[in-house]
């Protein structure tokens, strides 16, 4: 079964989440955090989930760009979901880590330090997803280092 462009757009925007009036990226990250808080995926399932959402996001974001008529539209938030999932990978699922990952991921995603900013020049869905995935990896590395030091 082939999905319509409208269906891909709904996946990429998480339905209405990507259309909140202020800070849709933060709303998308919050949705990802709430999902993880409720589902509590772990181990191999979490790894498969992260990779599946990322792969789905590449296709959905590419289709949504076409549907919305804009490159890396702010309404596309599946990239924040994948990025936050990368941020939480292999970390304890405690309130502290959920909140620290949320805050650090948003900082990296908004500030876009090198090389994150340069990844925005990739085209299509891969370009939409890449900067958020790397922001999530940066977040995870920082928290893994912090975890090792305490």
PDB file of C-alpha atoms in Angstrom:
ATOM      1  CA  UNK A   1       0.000   0.000   0.000  1.00  0.00           C
ATOM      2  CA  UNK A   2       1.362   3.387  -1.026  1.00  0.00           C
ATOM      3  CA  UNK A   3       0.649   6.335   1.263  1.00  0.00           C
ATOM      4  CA  UNK A   4      -0.660   9.624  -0.071  1.00  0.00           C
ATOM      5  CA  UNK A   5       1.372  12.798   0.271  1.00  0.00           C
ATOM      6  CA  UNK A   6      -1.198  14.019   2.825  1.00  0.00           C
ATOM      7  CA  UNK A   7      -0.649  10.885   4.940  1.00  0.00           C
ATOM      8  CA  UNK A   8       3.140  11.395   4.829  1.00  0.00           C
ATOM      9  CA  UNK A   9       2.626  15.033   5.834  1.00  0.00           C
ATOM     10  CA  UNK A  10       0.552  13.921   8.832  1.00  0.00           C
ATOM     11  CA  UNK A  11       3.308  11.513   9.881  1.00  0.00           C
ATOM     12  CA  UNK A  12       5.986  14.191   9.485  1.00  0.00           C
ATOM     13  CA  UNK A  13       4.013  16.787  11.455  1.00  0.00           C
ATOM     14  CA  UNK A  14       2.626  14.311  14.021  1.00  0.00           C
ATOM     15  CA  UNK A  15      -0.794  15.507  12.939  1.00  0.00           C
ATOM     16  CA  UNK A  16      -1.586  18.722  14.802  1.00  0.00           C
ATOM     17  CA  UNK A  17       1.636  18.795  16.866  1.00  0.00           C
ATOM     18  CA  UNK A  18       3.638  20.432  14.073  1.00  0.00           C
ATOM     19  CA  UNK A  19       1.035  23.159  13.745  1.00  0.00           C
ATOM     20  CA  UNK A  20       1.028  24.492  17.305  1.00  0.00           C
ATOM     21  CA  UNK A  21       1.306  28.280  17.052  1.00  0.00           C
ATOM     22  CA  UNK A  22       4.549  28.667  19.026  1.00  0.00           C
ATOM     23  CA  UNK A  23       7.627  26.422  19.081  1.00  0.00           C
ATOM     24  CA  UNK A  24       6.420  23.382  17.109  1.00  0.00           C
ATOM     25  CA  UNK A  25       9.908  21.825  17.405  1.00  0.00           C
ATOM     26  CA  UNK A  26       9.687  21.982  21.174  1.00  0.00           C
ATOM     27  CA  UNK A  27       6.172  20.521  20.993  1.00  0.00           C
ATOM     28  CA  UNK A  28       7.491  17.660  18.848  1.00  0.00           C
ATOM     29  CA  UNK A  29      10.289  17.011  21.337  1.00  0.00           C
ATOM     30  CA  UNK A  30       7.783  17.071  24.182  1.00  0.00           C
ATOM     31  CA  UNK A  31       5.625  14.530  22.309  1.00  0.00           C
ATOM     32  CA  UNK A  32       8.679  12.287  21.897  1.00  0.00           C
ATOM     33  CA  UNK A  33       9.507  12.578  25.592  1.00  0.00           C
ATOM     34  CA  UNK A  34       5.932  11.780  26.624  1.00  0.00           C
ATOM     35  CA  UNK A  35       5.907   8.754  24.323  1.00  0.00           C
ATOM     36  CA  UNK A  36       9.101   7.419  25.893  1.00  0.00           C
ATOM     37  CA  UNK A  37       7.806   8.142  29.408  1.00  0.00           C
ATOM     38  CA  UNK A  38       4.675   6.105  28.705  1.00  0.00           C
ATOM     39  CA  UNK A  39       6.110   3.309  26.538  1.00  0.00           C
ATOM     40  CA  UNK A  40       9.438   2.841  28.339  1.00  0.00           C
ATOM     41  CA  UNK A  41      11.018   0.910  25.454  1.00  0.00           C
ATOM     42  CA  UNK A  42      14.343  -0.696  26.270  1.00  0.00           C
ATOM     43  CA  UNK A  43      17.178  -2.728  24.824  1.00  0.00           C
ATOM     44  CA  UNK A  44      16.946  -4.031  21.275  1.00  0.00           C
ATOM     45  CA  UNK A  45      13.368  -2.793  20.857  1.00  0.00           C
ATOM     46  CA  UNK A  46      14.468   0.773  21.615  1.00  0.00           C
ATOM     47  CA  UNK A  47      17.293   0.479  19.053  1.00  0.00           C
ATOM     48  CA  UNK A  48      14.875  -0.785  16.393  1.00  0.00           C
ATOM     49  CA  UNK A  49      12.414   1.990  17.298  1.00  0.00           C
ATOM     50  CA  UNK A  50      15.075   4.697  16.916  1.00  0.00           C
ATOM     51  CA  UNK A  51      16.177   3.383  13.525  1.00  0.00           C
ATOM     52  CA  UNK A  52      12.605   2.841  12.303  1.00  0.00           C
ATOM     53  CA  UNK A  53      11.468   6.357  13.270  1.00  0.00           C
ATOM     54  CA  UNK A  54      14.558   7.813  11.604  1.00  0.00           C
ATOM     55  CA  UNK A  55      14.013   5.874   8.365  1.00  0.00           C
ATOM     56  CA  UNK A  56      10.293   6.698   8.387  1.00  0.00           C
ATOM     57  CA  UNK A  57      11.190  10.323   9.073  1.00  0.00           C
ATOM     58  CA  UNK A  58      13.467  10.586   6.045  1.00  0.00           C
ATOM     59  CA  UNK A  59      10.624   9.549   3.733  1.00  0.00           C
ATOM     60  CA  UNK A  60       7.891  11.459   5.571  1.00  0.00           C
ATOM     61  CA  UNK A  61       9.928  14.671   5.822  1.00  0.00           C
ATOM     62  CA  UNK A  62      10.786  14.564   2.122  1.00  0.00           C
ATOM     63  CA  UNK A  63       7.143  14.105   1.168  1.00  0.00           C
ATOM     64  CA  UNK A  64       6.022  16.755   3.662  1.00  0.00           C
ATOM     65  CA  UNK A  65       8.441  19.301   2.196  1.00  0.00           C
ATOM     66  CA  UNK A  66       6.680  18.830  -1.131  1.00  0.00           C
ATOM     67  CA  UNK A  67       3.203  18.954   0.432  1.00  0.00           C
ATOM     68  CA  UNK A  68       3.984  22.053   2.494  1.00  0.00           C
ATOM     69  CA  UNK A  69       5.940  23.742  -0.290  1.00  0.00           C
ATOM     70  CA  UNK A  70       8.884  24.595   1.945  1.00  0.00           C
ATOM     71  CA  UNK A  71      12.356  23.223   2.580  1.00  0.00           C
ATOM     72  CA  UNK A  72      12.673  21.969   6.182  1.00  0.00           C
ATOM     73  CA  UNK A  73       9.347  23.496   7.210  1.00  0.00           C
ATOM     74  CA  UNK A  74       8.998  24.236  10.908  1.00  0.00           C
ATOM     75  CA  UNK A  75       5.803  22.163  10.828  1.00  0.00           C
ATOM     76  CA  UNK A  76       7.839  18.992  10.270  1.00  0.00           C
ATOM     77  CA  UNK A  77       8.578  17.622  13.737  1.00  0.00           C
ATOM     78  CA  UNK A  78       9.358  13.951  13.160  1.00  0.00           C
ATOM     79  CA  UNK A  79      13.007  15.034  13.052  1.00  0.00           C
ATOM     80  CA  UNK A  80      12.704  16.200  16.663  1.00  0.00           C
ATOM     81  CA  UNK A  81      11.214  12.838  17.604  1.00  0.00           C
ATOM     82  CA  UNK A  82      14.109  10.934  16.051  1.00  0.00           C
ATOM     83  CA  UNK A  83      16.644  13.361  17.521  1.00  0.00           C
ATOM     84  CA  UNK A  84      15.196  13.018  21.012  1.00  0.00           C
ATOM     85  CA  UNK A  85      15.142   9.230  20.669  1.00  0.00           C
ATOM     86  CA  UNK A  86      18.868   9.331  19.812  1.00  0.00           C
ATOM     87  CA  UNK A  87      19.402  11.629  22.802  1.00  0.00           C
ATOM     88  CA  UNK A  88      17.842   9.055  25.153  1.00  0.00           C
ATOM     89  CA  UNK A  89      19.428   5.924  23.667  1.00  0.00           C
ATOM     90  CA  UNK A  90      21.343   3.797  26.199  1.00  0.00           C
ATOM     91  CA  UNK A  91      20.534   6.176  29.064  1.00  0.00           C
ATOM     92  CA  UNK A  92      18.600   5.346  32.222  1.00  0.00           C
ATOM     93  CA  UNK A  93      14.930   6.140  31.809  1.00  0.00           C
ATOM     94  CA  UNK A  94      14.676   8.377  34.840  1.00  0.00           C
ATOM     95  CA  UNK A  95      13.015  11.756  35.212  1.00  0.00           C
ATOM     96  CA  UNK A  96      16.407  13.457  35.433  1.00  0.00           C
ATOM     97  CA  UNK A  97      17.664  11.976  32.182  1.00  0.00           C
ATOM     98  CA  UNK A  98      14.373  12.651  30.375  1.00  0.00           C
ATOM     99  CA  UNK A  99      14.533  16.311  31.397  1.00  0.00           C
ATOM    100  CA  UNK A 100      18.284  16.737  30.832  1.00  0.00           C
ATOM    101  CA  UNK A 101      17.969  15.141  27.382  1.00  0.00           C
ATOM    102  CA  UNK A 102      15.043  17.397  26.572  1.00  0.00           C
ATOM    103  CA  UNK A 103      16.898  20.566  27.574  1.00  0.00           C
ATOM    104  CA  UNK A 104      20.248  19.674  25.984  1.00  0.00           C
ATOM    105  CA  UNK A 105      18.640  18.425  22.784  1.00  0.00           C
ATOM    106  CA  UNK A 106      16.643  21.642  22.387  1.00  0.00           C
ATOM    107  CA  UNK A 107      19.811  23.697  22.995  1.00  0.00           C
ATOM    108  CA  UNK A 108      21.807  21.756  20.390  1.00  0.00           C
ATOM    109  CA  UNK A 109      18.882  21.811  17.941  1.00  0.00           C
ATOM    110  CA  UNK A 110      18.309  25.557  18.287  1.00  0.00           C
ATOM    111  CA  UNK A 111      21.949  26.708  18.526  1.00  0.00           C
ATOM    112  CA  UNK A 112      23.170  24.260  15.844  1.00  0.00           C
ATOM    113  CA  UNK A 113      26.904  24.263  16.638  1.00  0.00           C
ATOM    114  CA  UNK A 114      29.200  22.901  13.908  1.00  0.00           C
ATOM    115  CA  UNK A 115      28.825  20.454  12.255  1.00  0.00           C
ATOM    116  CA  UNK A 116      25.077  20.431  12.941  1.00  0.00           C
ATOM    117  CA  UNK A 117      24.391  23.664  11.025  1.00  0.00           C
ATOM    118  CA  UNK A 118      26.231  22.405   7.940  1.00  0.00           C
ATOM    119  CA  UNK A 119      23.952  19.354   7.735  1.00  0.00           C
ATOM    120  CA  UNK A 120      20.963  21.569   6.956  1.00  0.00           C
ATOM    121  CA  UNK A 121      22.301  22.000   3.442  1.00  0.00           C
ATOM    122  CA  UNK A 122      21.554  18.365   2.610  1.00  0.00           C
ATOM    123  CA  UNK A 123      18.472  18.077   0.437  1.00  0.00           C
ATOM    124  CA  UNK A 124      15.195  16.278   0.958  1.00  0.00           C
ATOM    125  CA  UNK A 125      14.144  14.252   3.946  1.00  0.00           C
ATOM    126  CA  UNK A 126      17.720  13.304   4.809  1.00  0.00           C
ATOM    127  CA  UNK A 127      18.561  16.997   5.167  1.00  0.00           C
ATOM    128  CA  UNK A 128      15.568  17.583   7.425  1.00  0.00           C
ATOM    129  CA  UNK A 129      16.492  14.648   9.665  1.00  0.00           C
ATOM    130  CA  UNK A 130      20.305  14.844   9.756  1.00  0.00           C
ATOM    131  CA  UNK A 131      20.781  17.937  11.911  1.00  0.00           C
ATOM    132  CA  UNK A 132      18.342  16.709  14.560  1.00  0.00           C
ATOM    133  CA  UNK A 133      19.831  13.215  14.627  1.00  0.00           C
ATOM    134  CA  UNK A 134      23.306  14.689  15.164  1.00  0.00           C
ATOM    135  CA  UNK A 135      21.939  17.070  17.829  1.00  0.00           C
ATOM    136  CA  UNK A 136      20.520  13.980  19.537  1.00  0.00           C
ATOM    137  CA  UNK A 137      23.850  12.167  19.276  1.00  0.00           C
ATOM    138  CA  UNK A 138      25.660  15.215  20.724  1.00  0.00           C
ATOM    139  CA  UNK A 139      23.164  15.267  23.597  1.00  0.00           C
ATOM    140  CA  UNK A 140      23.678  11.580  24.219  1.00  0.00           C
ATOM    141  CA  UNK A 141      27.465  11.881  24.214  1.00  0.00           C
ATOM    142  CA  UNK A 142      27.338  14.742  26.738  1.00  0.00           C
ATOM    143  CA  UNK A 143      25.025  12.797  29.043  1.00  0.00           C
ATOM    144  CA  UNK A 144      27.045   9.576  28.690  1.00  0.00           C
ATOM    145  CA  UNK A 145      30.193  11.497  29.669  1.00  0.00           C
ATOM    146  CA  UNK A 146      28.384  13.125  32.587  1.00  0.00           C
ATOM    147  CA  UNK A 147      27.040   9.727  33.654  1.00  0.00           C
ATOM    148  CA  UNK A 148      30.561   8.269  33.547  1.00  0.00           C
ATOM    149  CA  UNK A 149      31.937  11.081  35.693  1.00  0.00           C
ATOM    150  CA  UNK A 150      29.375  10.864  38.494  1.00  0.00           C
TER     151      UNK A 150
END
